[in-house]
mmCIF file of C-alpha atoms and ligand atoms in Angstrom:
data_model
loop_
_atom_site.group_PDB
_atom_site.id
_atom_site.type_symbol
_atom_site.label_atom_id
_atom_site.label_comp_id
_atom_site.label_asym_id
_atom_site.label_seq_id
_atom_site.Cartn_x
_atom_site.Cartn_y
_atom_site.Cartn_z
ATOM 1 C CA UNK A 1 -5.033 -14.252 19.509
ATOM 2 C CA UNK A 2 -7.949 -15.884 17.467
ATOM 3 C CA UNK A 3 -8.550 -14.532 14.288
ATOM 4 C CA UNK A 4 -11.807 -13.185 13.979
ATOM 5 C CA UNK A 5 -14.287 -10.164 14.500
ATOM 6 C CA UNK A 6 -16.119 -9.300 16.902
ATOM 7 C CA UNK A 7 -15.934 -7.405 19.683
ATOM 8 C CA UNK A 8 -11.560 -7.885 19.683
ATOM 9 C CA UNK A 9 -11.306 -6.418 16.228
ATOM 10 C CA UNK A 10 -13.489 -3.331 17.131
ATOM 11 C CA UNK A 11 -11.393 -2.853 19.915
ATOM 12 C CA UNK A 12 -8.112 -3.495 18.033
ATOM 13 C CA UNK A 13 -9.035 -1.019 15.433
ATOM 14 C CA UNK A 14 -10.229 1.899 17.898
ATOM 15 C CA UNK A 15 -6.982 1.366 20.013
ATOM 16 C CA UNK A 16 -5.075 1.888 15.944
ATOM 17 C CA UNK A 17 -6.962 4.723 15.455
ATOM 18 C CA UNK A 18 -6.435 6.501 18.460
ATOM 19 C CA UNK A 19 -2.744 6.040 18.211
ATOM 20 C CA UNK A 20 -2.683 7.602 14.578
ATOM 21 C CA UNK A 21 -4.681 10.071 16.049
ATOM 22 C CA UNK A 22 -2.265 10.351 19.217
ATOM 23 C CA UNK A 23 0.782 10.216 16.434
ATOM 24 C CA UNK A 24 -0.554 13.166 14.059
ATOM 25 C CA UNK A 25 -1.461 15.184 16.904
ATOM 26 C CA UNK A 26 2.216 15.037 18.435
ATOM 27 C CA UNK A 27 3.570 15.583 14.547
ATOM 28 C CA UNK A 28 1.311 18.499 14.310
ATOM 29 C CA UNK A 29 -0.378 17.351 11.572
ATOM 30 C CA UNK A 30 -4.266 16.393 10.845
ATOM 31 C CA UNK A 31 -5.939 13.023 10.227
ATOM 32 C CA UNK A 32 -7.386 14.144 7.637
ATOM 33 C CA UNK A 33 -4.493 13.854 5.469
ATOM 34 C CA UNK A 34 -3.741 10.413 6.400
ATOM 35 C CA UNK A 35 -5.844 6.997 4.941
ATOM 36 C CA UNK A 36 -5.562 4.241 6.196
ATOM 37 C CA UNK A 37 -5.483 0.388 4.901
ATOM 38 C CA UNK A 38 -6.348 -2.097 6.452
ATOM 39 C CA UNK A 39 -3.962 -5.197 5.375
ATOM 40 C CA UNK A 40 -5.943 -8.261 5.432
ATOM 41 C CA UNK A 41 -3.471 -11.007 3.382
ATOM 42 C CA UNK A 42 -4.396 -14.488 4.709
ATOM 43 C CA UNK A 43 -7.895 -13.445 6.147
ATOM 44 C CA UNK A 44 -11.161 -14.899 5.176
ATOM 45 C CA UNK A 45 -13.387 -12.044 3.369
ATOM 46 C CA UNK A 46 -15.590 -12.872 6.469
ATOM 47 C CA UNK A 47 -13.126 -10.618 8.539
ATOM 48 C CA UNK A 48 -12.868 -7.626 5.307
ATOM 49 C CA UNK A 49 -16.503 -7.678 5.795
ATOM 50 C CA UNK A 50 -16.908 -6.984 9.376
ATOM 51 C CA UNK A 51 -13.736 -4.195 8.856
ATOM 52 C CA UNK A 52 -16.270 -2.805 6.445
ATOM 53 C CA UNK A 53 -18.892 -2.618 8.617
ATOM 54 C CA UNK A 54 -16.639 -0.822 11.138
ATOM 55 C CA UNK A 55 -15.726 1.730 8.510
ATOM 56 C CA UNK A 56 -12.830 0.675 6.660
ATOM 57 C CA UNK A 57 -12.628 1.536 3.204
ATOM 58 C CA UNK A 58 -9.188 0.804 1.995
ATOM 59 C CA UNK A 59 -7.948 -2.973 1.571
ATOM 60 C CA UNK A 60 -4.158 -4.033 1.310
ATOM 61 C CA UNK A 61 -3.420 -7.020 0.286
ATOM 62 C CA UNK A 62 -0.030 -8.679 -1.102
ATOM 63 C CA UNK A 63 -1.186 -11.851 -3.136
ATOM 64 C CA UNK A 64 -2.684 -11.524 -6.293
ATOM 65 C CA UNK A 65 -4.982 -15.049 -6.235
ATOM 66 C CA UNK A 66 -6.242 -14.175 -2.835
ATOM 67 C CA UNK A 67 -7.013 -10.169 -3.511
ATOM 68 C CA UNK A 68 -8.842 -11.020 -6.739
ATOM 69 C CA UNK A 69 -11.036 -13.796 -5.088
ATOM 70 C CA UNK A 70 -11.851 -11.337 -1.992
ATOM 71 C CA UNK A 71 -12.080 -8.604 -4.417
ATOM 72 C CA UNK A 72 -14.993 -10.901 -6.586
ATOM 73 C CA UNK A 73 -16.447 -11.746 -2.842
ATOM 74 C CA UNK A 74 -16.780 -8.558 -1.576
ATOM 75 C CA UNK A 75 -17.678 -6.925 -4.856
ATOM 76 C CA UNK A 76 -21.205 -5.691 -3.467
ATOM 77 C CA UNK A 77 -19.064 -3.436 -0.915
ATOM 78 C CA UNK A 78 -17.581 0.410 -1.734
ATOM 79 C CA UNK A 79 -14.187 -0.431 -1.143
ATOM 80 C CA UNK A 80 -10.716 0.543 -2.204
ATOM 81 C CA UNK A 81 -8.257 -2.361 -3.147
ATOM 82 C CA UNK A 82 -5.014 -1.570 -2.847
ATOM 83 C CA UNK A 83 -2.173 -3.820 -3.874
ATOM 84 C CA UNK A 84 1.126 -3.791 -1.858
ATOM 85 C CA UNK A 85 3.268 -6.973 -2.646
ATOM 86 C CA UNK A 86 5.615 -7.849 -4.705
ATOM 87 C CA UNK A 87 3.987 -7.972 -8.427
ATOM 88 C CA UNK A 88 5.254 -10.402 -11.141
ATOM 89 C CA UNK A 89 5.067 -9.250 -14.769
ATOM 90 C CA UNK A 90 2.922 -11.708 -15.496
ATOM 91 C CA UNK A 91 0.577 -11.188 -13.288
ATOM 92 C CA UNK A 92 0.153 -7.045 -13.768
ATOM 93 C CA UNK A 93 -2.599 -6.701 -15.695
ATOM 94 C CA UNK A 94 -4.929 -9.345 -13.983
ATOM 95 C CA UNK A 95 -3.703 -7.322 -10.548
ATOM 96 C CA UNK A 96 -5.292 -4.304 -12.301
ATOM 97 C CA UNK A 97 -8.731 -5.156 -12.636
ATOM 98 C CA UNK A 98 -9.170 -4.859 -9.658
ATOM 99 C CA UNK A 99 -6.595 -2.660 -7.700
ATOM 100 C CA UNK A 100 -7.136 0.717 -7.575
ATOM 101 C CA UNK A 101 -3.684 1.501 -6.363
ATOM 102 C CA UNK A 102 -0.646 -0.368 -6.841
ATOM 103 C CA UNK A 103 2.038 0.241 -3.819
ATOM 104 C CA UNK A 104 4.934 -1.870 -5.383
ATOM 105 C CA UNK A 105 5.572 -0.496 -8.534
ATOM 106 C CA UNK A 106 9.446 -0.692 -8.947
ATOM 107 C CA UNK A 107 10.597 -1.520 -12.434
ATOM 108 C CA UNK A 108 9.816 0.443 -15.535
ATOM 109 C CA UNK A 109 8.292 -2.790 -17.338
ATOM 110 C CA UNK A 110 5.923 -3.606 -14.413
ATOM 111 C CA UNK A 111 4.679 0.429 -15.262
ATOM 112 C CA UNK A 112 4.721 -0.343 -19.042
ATOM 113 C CA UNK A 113 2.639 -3.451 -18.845
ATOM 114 C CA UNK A 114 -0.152 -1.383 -16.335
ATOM 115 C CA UNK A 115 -0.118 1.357 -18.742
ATOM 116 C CA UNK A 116 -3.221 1.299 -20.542
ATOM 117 C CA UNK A 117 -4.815 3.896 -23.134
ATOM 118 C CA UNK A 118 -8.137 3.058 -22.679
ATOM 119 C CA UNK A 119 -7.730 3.600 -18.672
ATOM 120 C CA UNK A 120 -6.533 6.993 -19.536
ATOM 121 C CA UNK A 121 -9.224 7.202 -22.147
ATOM 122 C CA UNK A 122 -11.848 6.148 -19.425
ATOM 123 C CA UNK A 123 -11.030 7.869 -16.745
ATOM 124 C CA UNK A 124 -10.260 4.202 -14.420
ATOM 125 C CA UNK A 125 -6.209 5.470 -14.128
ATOM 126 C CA UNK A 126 -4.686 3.418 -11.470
ATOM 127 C CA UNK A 127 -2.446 5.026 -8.744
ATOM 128 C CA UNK A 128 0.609 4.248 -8.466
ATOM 129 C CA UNK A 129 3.452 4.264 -5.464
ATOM 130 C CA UNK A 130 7.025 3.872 -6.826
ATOM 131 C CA UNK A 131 8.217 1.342 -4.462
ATOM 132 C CA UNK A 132 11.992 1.978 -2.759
ATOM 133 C CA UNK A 133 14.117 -0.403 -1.203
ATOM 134 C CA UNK A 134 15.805 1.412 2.290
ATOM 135 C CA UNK A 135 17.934 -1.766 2.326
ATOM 136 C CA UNK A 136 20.722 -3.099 0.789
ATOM 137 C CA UNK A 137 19.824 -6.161 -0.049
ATOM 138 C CA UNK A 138 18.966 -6.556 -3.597
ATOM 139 C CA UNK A 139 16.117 -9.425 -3.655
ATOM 140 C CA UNK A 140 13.649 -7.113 -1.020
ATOM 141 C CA UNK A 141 11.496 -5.308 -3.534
ATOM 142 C CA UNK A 142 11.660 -1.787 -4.267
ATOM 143 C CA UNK A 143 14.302 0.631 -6.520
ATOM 144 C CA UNK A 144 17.214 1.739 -5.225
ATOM 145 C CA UNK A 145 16.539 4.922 -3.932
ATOM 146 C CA UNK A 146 18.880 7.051 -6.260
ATOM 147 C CA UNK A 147 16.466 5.679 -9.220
ATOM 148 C CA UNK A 148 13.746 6.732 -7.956
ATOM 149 C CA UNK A 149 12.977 10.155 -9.466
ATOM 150 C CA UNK A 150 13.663 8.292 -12.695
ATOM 151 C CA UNK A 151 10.935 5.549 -12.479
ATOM 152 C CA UNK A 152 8.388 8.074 -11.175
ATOM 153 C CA UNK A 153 9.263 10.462 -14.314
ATOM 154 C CA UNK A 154 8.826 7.416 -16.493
ATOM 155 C CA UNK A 155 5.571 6.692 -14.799
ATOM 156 C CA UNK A 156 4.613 10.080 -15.704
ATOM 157 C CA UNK A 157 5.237 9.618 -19.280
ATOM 158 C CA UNK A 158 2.550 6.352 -19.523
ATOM 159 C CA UNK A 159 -1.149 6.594 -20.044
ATOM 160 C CA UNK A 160 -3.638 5.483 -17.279
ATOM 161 C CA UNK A 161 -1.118 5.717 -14.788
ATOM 162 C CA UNK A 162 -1.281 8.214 -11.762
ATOM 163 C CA UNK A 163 1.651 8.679 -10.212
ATOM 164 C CA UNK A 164 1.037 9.291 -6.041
ATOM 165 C CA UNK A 165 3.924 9.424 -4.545
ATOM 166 C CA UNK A 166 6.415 6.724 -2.963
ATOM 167 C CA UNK A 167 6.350 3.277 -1.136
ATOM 168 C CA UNK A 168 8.790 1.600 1.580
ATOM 169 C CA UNK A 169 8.915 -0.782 4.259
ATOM 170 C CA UNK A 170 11.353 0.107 7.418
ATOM 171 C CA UNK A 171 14.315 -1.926 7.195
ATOM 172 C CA UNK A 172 14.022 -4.772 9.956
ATOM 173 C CA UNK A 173 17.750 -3.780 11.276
ATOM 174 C CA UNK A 174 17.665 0.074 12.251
ATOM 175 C CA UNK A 175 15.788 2.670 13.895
ATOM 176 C CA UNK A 176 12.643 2.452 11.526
ATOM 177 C CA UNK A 177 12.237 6.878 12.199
ATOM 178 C CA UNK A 178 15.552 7.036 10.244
ATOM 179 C CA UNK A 179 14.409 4.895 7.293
ATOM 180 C CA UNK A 180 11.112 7.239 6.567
ATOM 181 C CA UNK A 181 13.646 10.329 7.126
ATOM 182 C CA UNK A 182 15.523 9.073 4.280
ATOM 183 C CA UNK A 183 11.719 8.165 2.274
ATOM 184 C CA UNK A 184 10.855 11.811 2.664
ATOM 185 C CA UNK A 185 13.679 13.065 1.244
ATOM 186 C CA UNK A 186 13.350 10.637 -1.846
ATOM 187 C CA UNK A 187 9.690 11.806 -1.798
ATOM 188 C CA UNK A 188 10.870 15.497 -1.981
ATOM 189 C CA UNK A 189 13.067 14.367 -4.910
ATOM 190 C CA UNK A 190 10.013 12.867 -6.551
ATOM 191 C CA UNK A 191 8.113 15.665 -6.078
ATOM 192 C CA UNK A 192 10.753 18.307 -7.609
ATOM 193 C CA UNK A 193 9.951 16.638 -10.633
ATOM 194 C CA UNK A 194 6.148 15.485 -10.334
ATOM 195 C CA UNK A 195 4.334 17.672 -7.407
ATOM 196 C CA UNK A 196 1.124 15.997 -7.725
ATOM 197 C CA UNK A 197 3.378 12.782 -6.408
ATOM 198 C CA UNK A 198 3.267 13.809 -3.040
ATOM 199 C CA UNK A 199 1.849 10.738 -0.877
ATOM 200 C CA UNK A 200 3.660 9.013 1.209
ATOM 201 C CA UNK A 201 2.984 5.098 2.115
ATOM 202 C CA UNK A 202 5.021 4.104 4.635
ATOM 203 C CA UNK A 203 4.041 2.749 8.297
ATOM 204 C CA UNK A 204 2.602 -1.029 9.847
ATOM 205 C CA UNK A 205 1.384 -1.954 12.959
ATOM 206 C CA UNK A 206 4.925 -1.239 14.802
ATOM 207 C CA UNK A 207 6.508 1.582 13.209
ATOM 208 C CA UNK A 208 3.398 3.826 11.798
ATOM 209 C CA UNK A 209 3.702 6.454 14.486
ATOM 210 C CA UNK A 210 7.154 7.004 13.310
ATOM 211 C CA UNK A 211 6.403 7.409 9.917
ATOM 212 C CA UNK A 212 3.393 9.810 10.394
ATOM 213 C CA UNK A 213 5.813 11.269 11.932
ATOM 214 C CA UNK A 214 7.996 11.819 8.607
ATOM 215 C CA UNK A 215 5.013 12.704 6.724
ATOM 216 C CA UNK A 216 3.531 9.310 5.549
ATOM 217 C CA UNK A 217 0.095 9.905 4.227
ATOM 218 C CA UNK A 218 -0.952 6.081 3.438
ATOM 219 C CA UNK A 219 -0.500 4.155 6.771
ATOM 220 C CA UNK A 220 -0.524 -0.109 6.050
ATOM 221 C CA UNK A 221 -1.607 -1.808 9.264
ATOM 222 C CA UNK A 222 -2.280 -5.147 9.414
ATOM 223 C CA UNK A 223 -1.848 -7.172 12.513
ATOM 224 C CA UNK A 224 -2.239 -4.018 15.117
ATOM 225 C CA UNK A 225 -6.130 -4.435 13.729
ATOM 226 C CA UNK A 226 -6.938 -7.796 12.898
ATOM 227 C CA UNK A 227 -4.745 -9.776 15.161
ATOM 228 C CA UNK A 228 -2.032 -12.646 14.412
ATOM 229 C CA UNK A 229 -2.141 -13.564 11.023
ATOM 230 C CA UNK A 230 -3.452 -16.922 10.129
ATOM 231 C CA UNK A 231 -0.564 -18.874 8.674
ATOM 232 C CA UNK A 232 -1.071 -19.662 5.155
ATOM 233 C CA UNK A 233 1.655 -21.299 2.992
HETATM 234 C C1 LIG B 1 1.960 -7.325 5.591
HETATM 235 C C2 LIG B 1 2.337 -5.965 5.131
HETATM 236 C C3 LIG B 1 1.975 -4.820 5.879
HETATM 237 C C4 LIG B 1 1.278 -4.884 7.223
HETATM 238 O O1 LIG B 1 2.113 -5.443 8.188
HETATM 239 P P1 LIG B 1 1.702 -5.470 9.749
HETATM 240 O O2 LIG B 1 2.992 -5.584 10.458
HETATM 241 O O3 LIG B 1 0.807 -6.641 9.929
HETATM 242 O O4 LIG B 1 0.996 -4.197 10.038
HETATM 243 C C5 LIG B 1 2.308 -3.576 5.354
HETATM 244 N N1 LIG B 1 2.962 -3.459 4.180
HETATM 245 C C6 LIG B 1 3.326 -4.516 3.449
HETATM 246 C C7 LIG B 1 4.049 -4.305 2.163
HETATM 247 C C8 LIG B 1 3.032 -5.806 3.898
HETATM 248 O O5 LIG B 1 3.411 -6.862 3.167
#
Protein backbone atom coordinates (compact mmCIF):
# COMPACT_ATOMS: atom_id res chain seq x y z
CA UNK A 1 0.00 0.00 0.00
CA UNK A 2 1.67 3.39 -1.03
CA UNK A 3 1.91 5.82 1.49
CA UNK A 4 0.16 8.78 0.68
CA UNK A 5 -3.23 10.80 0.61
CA UNK A 6 -5.54 11.01 -1.50
CA UNK A 7 -8.43 9.46 -2.27
CA UNK A 8 -7.00 5.84 -0.21
CA UNK A 9 -6.52 7.74 3.00
CA UNK A 10 -10.08 9.30 2.87
CA UNK A 11 -11.33 6.06 2.36
CA UNK A 12 -9.11 4.39 5.01
CA UNK A 13 -10.17 6.86 7.56
CA UNK A 14 -14.10 6.71 6.82
CA UNK A 15 -13.90 2.80 6.84
CA UNK A 16 -11.95 3.61 10.84
CA UNK A 17 -14.55 5.70 11.66
CA UNK A 18 -17.37 3.73 10.86
CA UNK A 19 -16.00 0.82 12.73
CA UNK A 20 -15.56 2.98 16.01
CA UNK A 21 -18.82 4.02 15.27
CA UNK A 22 -20.01 0.27 14.58
CA UNK A 23 -17.85 -0.65 17.97
CA UNK A 24 -19.51 2.08 20.41
CA UNK A 25 -22.80 1.39 19.09
CA UNK A 26 -22.54 -2.50 19.93
CA UNK A 27 -20.82 -1.34 23.52
CA UNK A 28 -23.71 0.92 24.02
CA UNK A 29 -21.82 3.75 24.36
CA UNK A 30 -21.57 7.24 22.29
CA UNK A 31 -18.82 8.64 20.05
CA UNK A 32 -18.87 11.40 21.61
CA UNK A 33 -16.90 10.25 24.43
CA UNK A 34 -14.26 8.77 22.39
CA UNK A 35 -11.17 10.99 20.46
CA UNK A 36 -9.38 9.78 18.33
CA UNK A 37 -5.48 10.09 17.21
CA UNK A 38 -4.32 9.67 14.41
CA UNK A 39 -0.63 8.04 14.76
CA UNK A 40 1.47 9.33 12.07
CA UNK A 41 5.36 8.22 13.30
CA UNK A 42 7.45 7.88 10.10
CA UNK A 43 5.05 10.02 7.84
CA UNK A 44 5.98 13.10 6.00
CA UNK A 45 3.91 16.22 7.53
CA UNK A 46 2.60 16.18 3.87
CA UNK A 47 0.29 13.20 4.97
CA UNK A 48 -0.63 15.12 8.83
CA UNK A 49 -1.68 17.80 6.56
CA UNK A 50 -4.08 16.16 4.32
CA UNK A 51 -5.44 14.14 7.81
CA UNK A 52 -6.06 17.71 8.81
CA UNK A 53 -7.87 18.63 6.08
CA UNK A 54 -10.07 15.53 6.53
CA UNK A 55 -10.75 16.53 10.10
CA UNK A 56 -8.29 15.11 12.31
CA UNK A 57 -7.31 17.00 15.18
CA UNK A 58 -5.31 14.81 17.41
CA UNK A 59 -1.62 13.67 16.37
CA UNK A 60 0.29 10.63 17.98
CA UNK A 61 3.48 10.32 17.49
CA UNK A 62 6.35 8.18 19.33
CA UNK A 63 9.73 9.98 18.41
CA UNK A 64 10.62 13.03 19.90
CA UNK A 65 13.03 14.54 16.80
CA UNK A 66 10.36 13.72 14.32
CA UNK A 67 7.12 15.11 16.47
CA UNK A 68 8.96 18.36 17.22
CA UNK A 69 10.00 18.95 13.50
CA UNK A 70 6.24 18.09 12.29
CA UNK A 71 5.04 19.92 15.23
CA UNK A 72 7.34 23.31 13.93
CA UNK A 73 5.92 22.28 10.22
CA UNK A 74 2.54 22.14 10.88
CA UNK A 75 2.52 24.90 13.45
CA UNK A 76 -0.02 27.11 11.31
CA UNK A 77 -2.65 24.12 11.92
CA UNK A 78 -5.16 23.75 15.27
CA UNK A 79 -3.93 20.56 16.22
CA UNK A 80 -3.43 18.42 19.28
CA UNK A 81 0.05 16.67 19.68
CA UNK A 82 0.00 13.93 21.60
CA UNK A 83 3.06 11.98 22.60
CA UNK A 84 2.85 8.14 23.01
CA UNK A 85 6.42 6.53 23.00
CA UNK A 86 8.70 5.71 25.15
CA UNK A 87 10.21 9.14 26.71
CA UNK A 88 13.86 9.42 27.91
CA UNK A 89 14.58 11.75 30.84
CA UNK A 90 16.51 13.68 28.91
CA UNK A 91 14.45 14.38 26.47
CA UNK A 92 11.08 15.40 28.74
CA UNK A 93 11.07 18.78 28.76
CA UNK A 94 11.94 19.45 25.00
CA UNK A 95 8.87 16.69 24.41
CA UNK A 96 6.78 19.27 26.33
CA UNK A 97 6.86 22.19 24.29
CA UNK A 98 5.07 20.88 22.23
CA UNK A 99 2.88 17.88 23.44
CA UNK A 100 -0.16 18.57 24.84
CA UNK A 101 -0.60 15.14 26.26
CA UNK A 102 1.93 12.75 27.20
CA UNK A 103 0.60 8.90 26.92
CA UNK A 104 3.81 7.22 28.38
CA UNK A 105 4.31 8.63 31.55
CA UNK A 106 5.58 5.68 33.76
CA UNK A 107 8.23 6.64 36.26
CA UNK A 108 7.87 9.24 38.95
CA UNK A 109 11.11 11.20 37.65
CA UNK A 110 9.84 11.39 34.02
CA UNK A 111 6.54 13.27 36.05
CA UNK A 112 9.02 15.32 38.19
CA UNK A 113 11.06 16.61 35.33
CA UNK A 114 7.45 17.65 33.27
CA UNK A 115 6.30 19.26 36.33
CA UNK A 116 6.48 22.81 35.87
CA UNK A 117 5.16 25.84 38.13
CA UNK A 118 4.87 28.21 35.63
CA UNK A 119 2.58 25.65 33.45
CA UNK A 120 0.41 25.49 36.44
CA UNK A 121 0.85 29.20 36.88
CA UNK A 122 -0.18 29.69 33.12
CA UNK A 123 -2.73 27.66 32.67
CA UNK A 124 -0.56 25.35 29.60
CA UNK A 125 -0.82 22.00 32.20
CA UNK A 126 0.00 19.05 30.15
CA UNK A 127 -2.14 15.82 30.36
CA UNK A 128 -0.90 13.09 31.38
CA UNK A 129 -1.69 9.07 30.88
CA UNK A 130 0.14 6.88 33.47
CA UNK A 131 1.43 4.32 31.19
CA UNK A 132 0.96 0.33 32.37
CA UNK A 133 2.72 -2.52 31.20
CA UNK A 134 -0.09 -5.71 30.72
CA UNK A 135 3.08 -7.77 30.14
CA UNK A 136 5.60 -9.30 31.94
CA UNK A 137 8.38 -8.39 30.42
CA UNK A 138 10.21 -5.70 32.13
CA UNK A 139 12.00 -3.62 29.16
CA UNK A 140 8.20 -2.88 27.31
CA UNK A 141 7.37 0.48 28.80
CA UNK A 142 4.79 1.10 31.23
CA UNK A 143 4.44 0.46 35.40
CA UNK A 144 3.57 -2.55 36.65
CA UNK A 145 0.10 -2.43 37.10
CA UNK A 146 -0.03 -2.81 41.01
CA UNK A 147 1.98 0.71 40.99
CA UNK A 148 -0.16 2.31 39.27
CA UNK A 149 -2.51 4.13 41.67
CA UNK A 150 0.78 5.23 43.21
CA UNK A 151 2.35 7.07 40.18
CA UNK A 152 -1.01 8.65 39.30
CA UNK A 153 -1.32 9.95 43.11
CA UNK A 154 2.20 11.26 42.73
CA UNK A 155 1.24 12.88 39.50
CA UNK A 156 -1.42 14.50 41.38
CA UNK A 157 0.83 15.99 43.86
CA UNK A 158 3.08 18.01 40.89
CA UNK A 159 2.25 21.35 39.41
CA UNK A 160 1.28 21.70 35.67
CA UNK A 161 0.48 18.24 35.46
CA UNK A 162 -3.12 16.89 34.66
CA UNK A 163 -3.56 13.66 35.42
CA UNK A 164 -6.23 11.85 32.63
CA UNK A 165 -6.38 8.65 33.22
CA UNK A 166 -4.27 5.46 32.06
CA UNK A 167 -2.24 4.14 29.00
CA UNK A 168 -1.56 0.44 27.59
CA UNK A 169 -0.80 -1.41 24.61
CA UNK A 170 -2.49 -5.12 24.26
CA UNK A 171 0.03 -7.61 24.90
CA UNK A 172 1.04 -9.21 21.41
CA UNK A 173 0.45 -12.91 23.01
CA UNK A 174 -3.30 -13.03 24.34
CA UNK A 175 -6.72 -12.18 23.62
CA UNK A 176 -6.14 -8.29 23.43
CA UNK A 177 -10.30 -7.91 25.09
CA UNK A 178 -8.72 -9.49 28.23
CA UNK A 179 -5.76 -7.08 28.47
CA UNK A 180 -8.17 -3.75 28.45
CA UNK A 181 -10.45 -5.84 31.03
CA UNK A 182 -7.59 -5.88 33.26
CA UNK A 183 -6.75 -1.72 32.12
CA UNK A 184 -10.22 -0.88 33.32
CA UNK A 185 -9.94 -2.26 36.41
CA UNK A 186 -6.48 -0.47 37.03
CA UNK A 187 -8.35 2.61 35.68
CA UNK A 188 -11.11 2.10 38.37
CA UNK A 189 -8.23 1.87 40.89
CA UNK A 190 -6.90 5.15 39.58
CA UNK A 191 -9.93 6.70 39.73
CA UNK A 192 -10.81 5.67 43.54
CA UNK A 193 -8.14 7.89 44.26
CA UNK A 194 -8.20 10.71 41.45
CA UNK A 195 -11.88 10.74 39.68
CA UNK A 196 -11.07 13.38 37.32
CA UNK A 197 -8.45 10.48 35.94
CA UNK A 198 -10.96 8.75 34.18
CA UNK A 199 -9.73 8.38 30.37
CA UNK A 200 -8.85 5.55 29.03
CA UNK A 201 -6.13 5.21 26.01
CA UNK A 202 -6.02 2.02 24.88
CA UNK A 203 -6.86 0.60 21.20
CA UNK A 204 -4.75 0.53 17.43
CA UNK A 205 -5.75 -0.33 14.22
CA UNK A 206 -6.40 -4.20 15.23
CA UNK A 207 -7.65 -4.32 18.61
CA UNK A 208 -9.61 -0.76 19.09
CA UNK A 209 -13.04 -2.29 18.84
CA UNK A 210 -12.13 -4.38 21.73
CA UNK A 211 -11.03 -1.80 23.82
CA UNK A 212 -13.99 0.62 23.17
CA UNK A 213 -15.39 -2.09 24.19
CA UNK A 214 -13.75 -1.93 27.85
CA UNK A 215 -14.30 1.66 28.00
CA UNK A 216 -11.21 3.21 26.22
CA UNK A 217 -11.89 6.83 25.60
CA UNK A 218 -8.52 7.77 23.57
CA UNK A 219 -8.39 5.32 20.57
CA UNK A 220 -4.44 5.34 18.80
CA UNK A 221 -4.80 4.23 15.19
CA UNK A 222 -2.21 4.37 12.98
CA UNK A 223 -1.88 2.06 10.07
CA UNK A 224 -5.89 1.20 9.78
CA UNK A 225 -5.79 5.13 8.44
CA UNK A 226 -2.74 5.94 6.80
CA UNK A 227 -1.63 2.67 5.41
CA UNK A 228 1.79 0.61 5.83
CA UNK A 229 4.17 2.54 7.55
CA UNK A 230 7.13 3.79 5.69
CA UNK A 231 10.15 2.08 7.16
CA UNK A 232 12.39 4.42 8.83
CA UNK A 233 15.45 3.27 10.85
C1 LIG B 1 2.46 2.88 16.62
C2 LIG B 1 1.62 2.96 17.84
C3 LIG B 1 0.21 2.94 17.75
C4 LIG B 1 -0.55 2.74 16.45
O1 LIG B 1 -0.34 1.46 15.96
P1 LIG B 1 -1.16 0.90 14.68
O2 LIG B 1 -1.10 -0.57 14.83
O3 LIG B 1 -0.47 1.41 13.47
O4 LIG B 1 -2.54 1.43 14.79
C5 LIG B 1 -0.51 3.09 18.93
N1 LIG B 1 0.10 3.23 20.12
C6 LIG B 1 1.43 3.25 20.25
C7 LIG B 1 2.04 3.41 21.60
C8 LIG B 1 2.24 3.11 19.11
O5 LIG B 1 3.57 3.12 19.25
Amino acid sequence: MPDEGGPGLTARLALVRASIAGAADAAGRSVDDLTLIAVTKFHDAALLRDLAALGITDFGESRHQEAREKARELADLDVTWHFIGQLQSKKARQVAEYASVIHSVDRASLADLLASEEREADGTRIGCFVQVNLTPDPDRGGVRPEDAVALAEHIETLPGLDLRGVMAVAPNEGEPRAAFAQLRSISDAVRASVPRASAISAGMSNDFAEAIAEGATHLRIGSAITGIRPARG
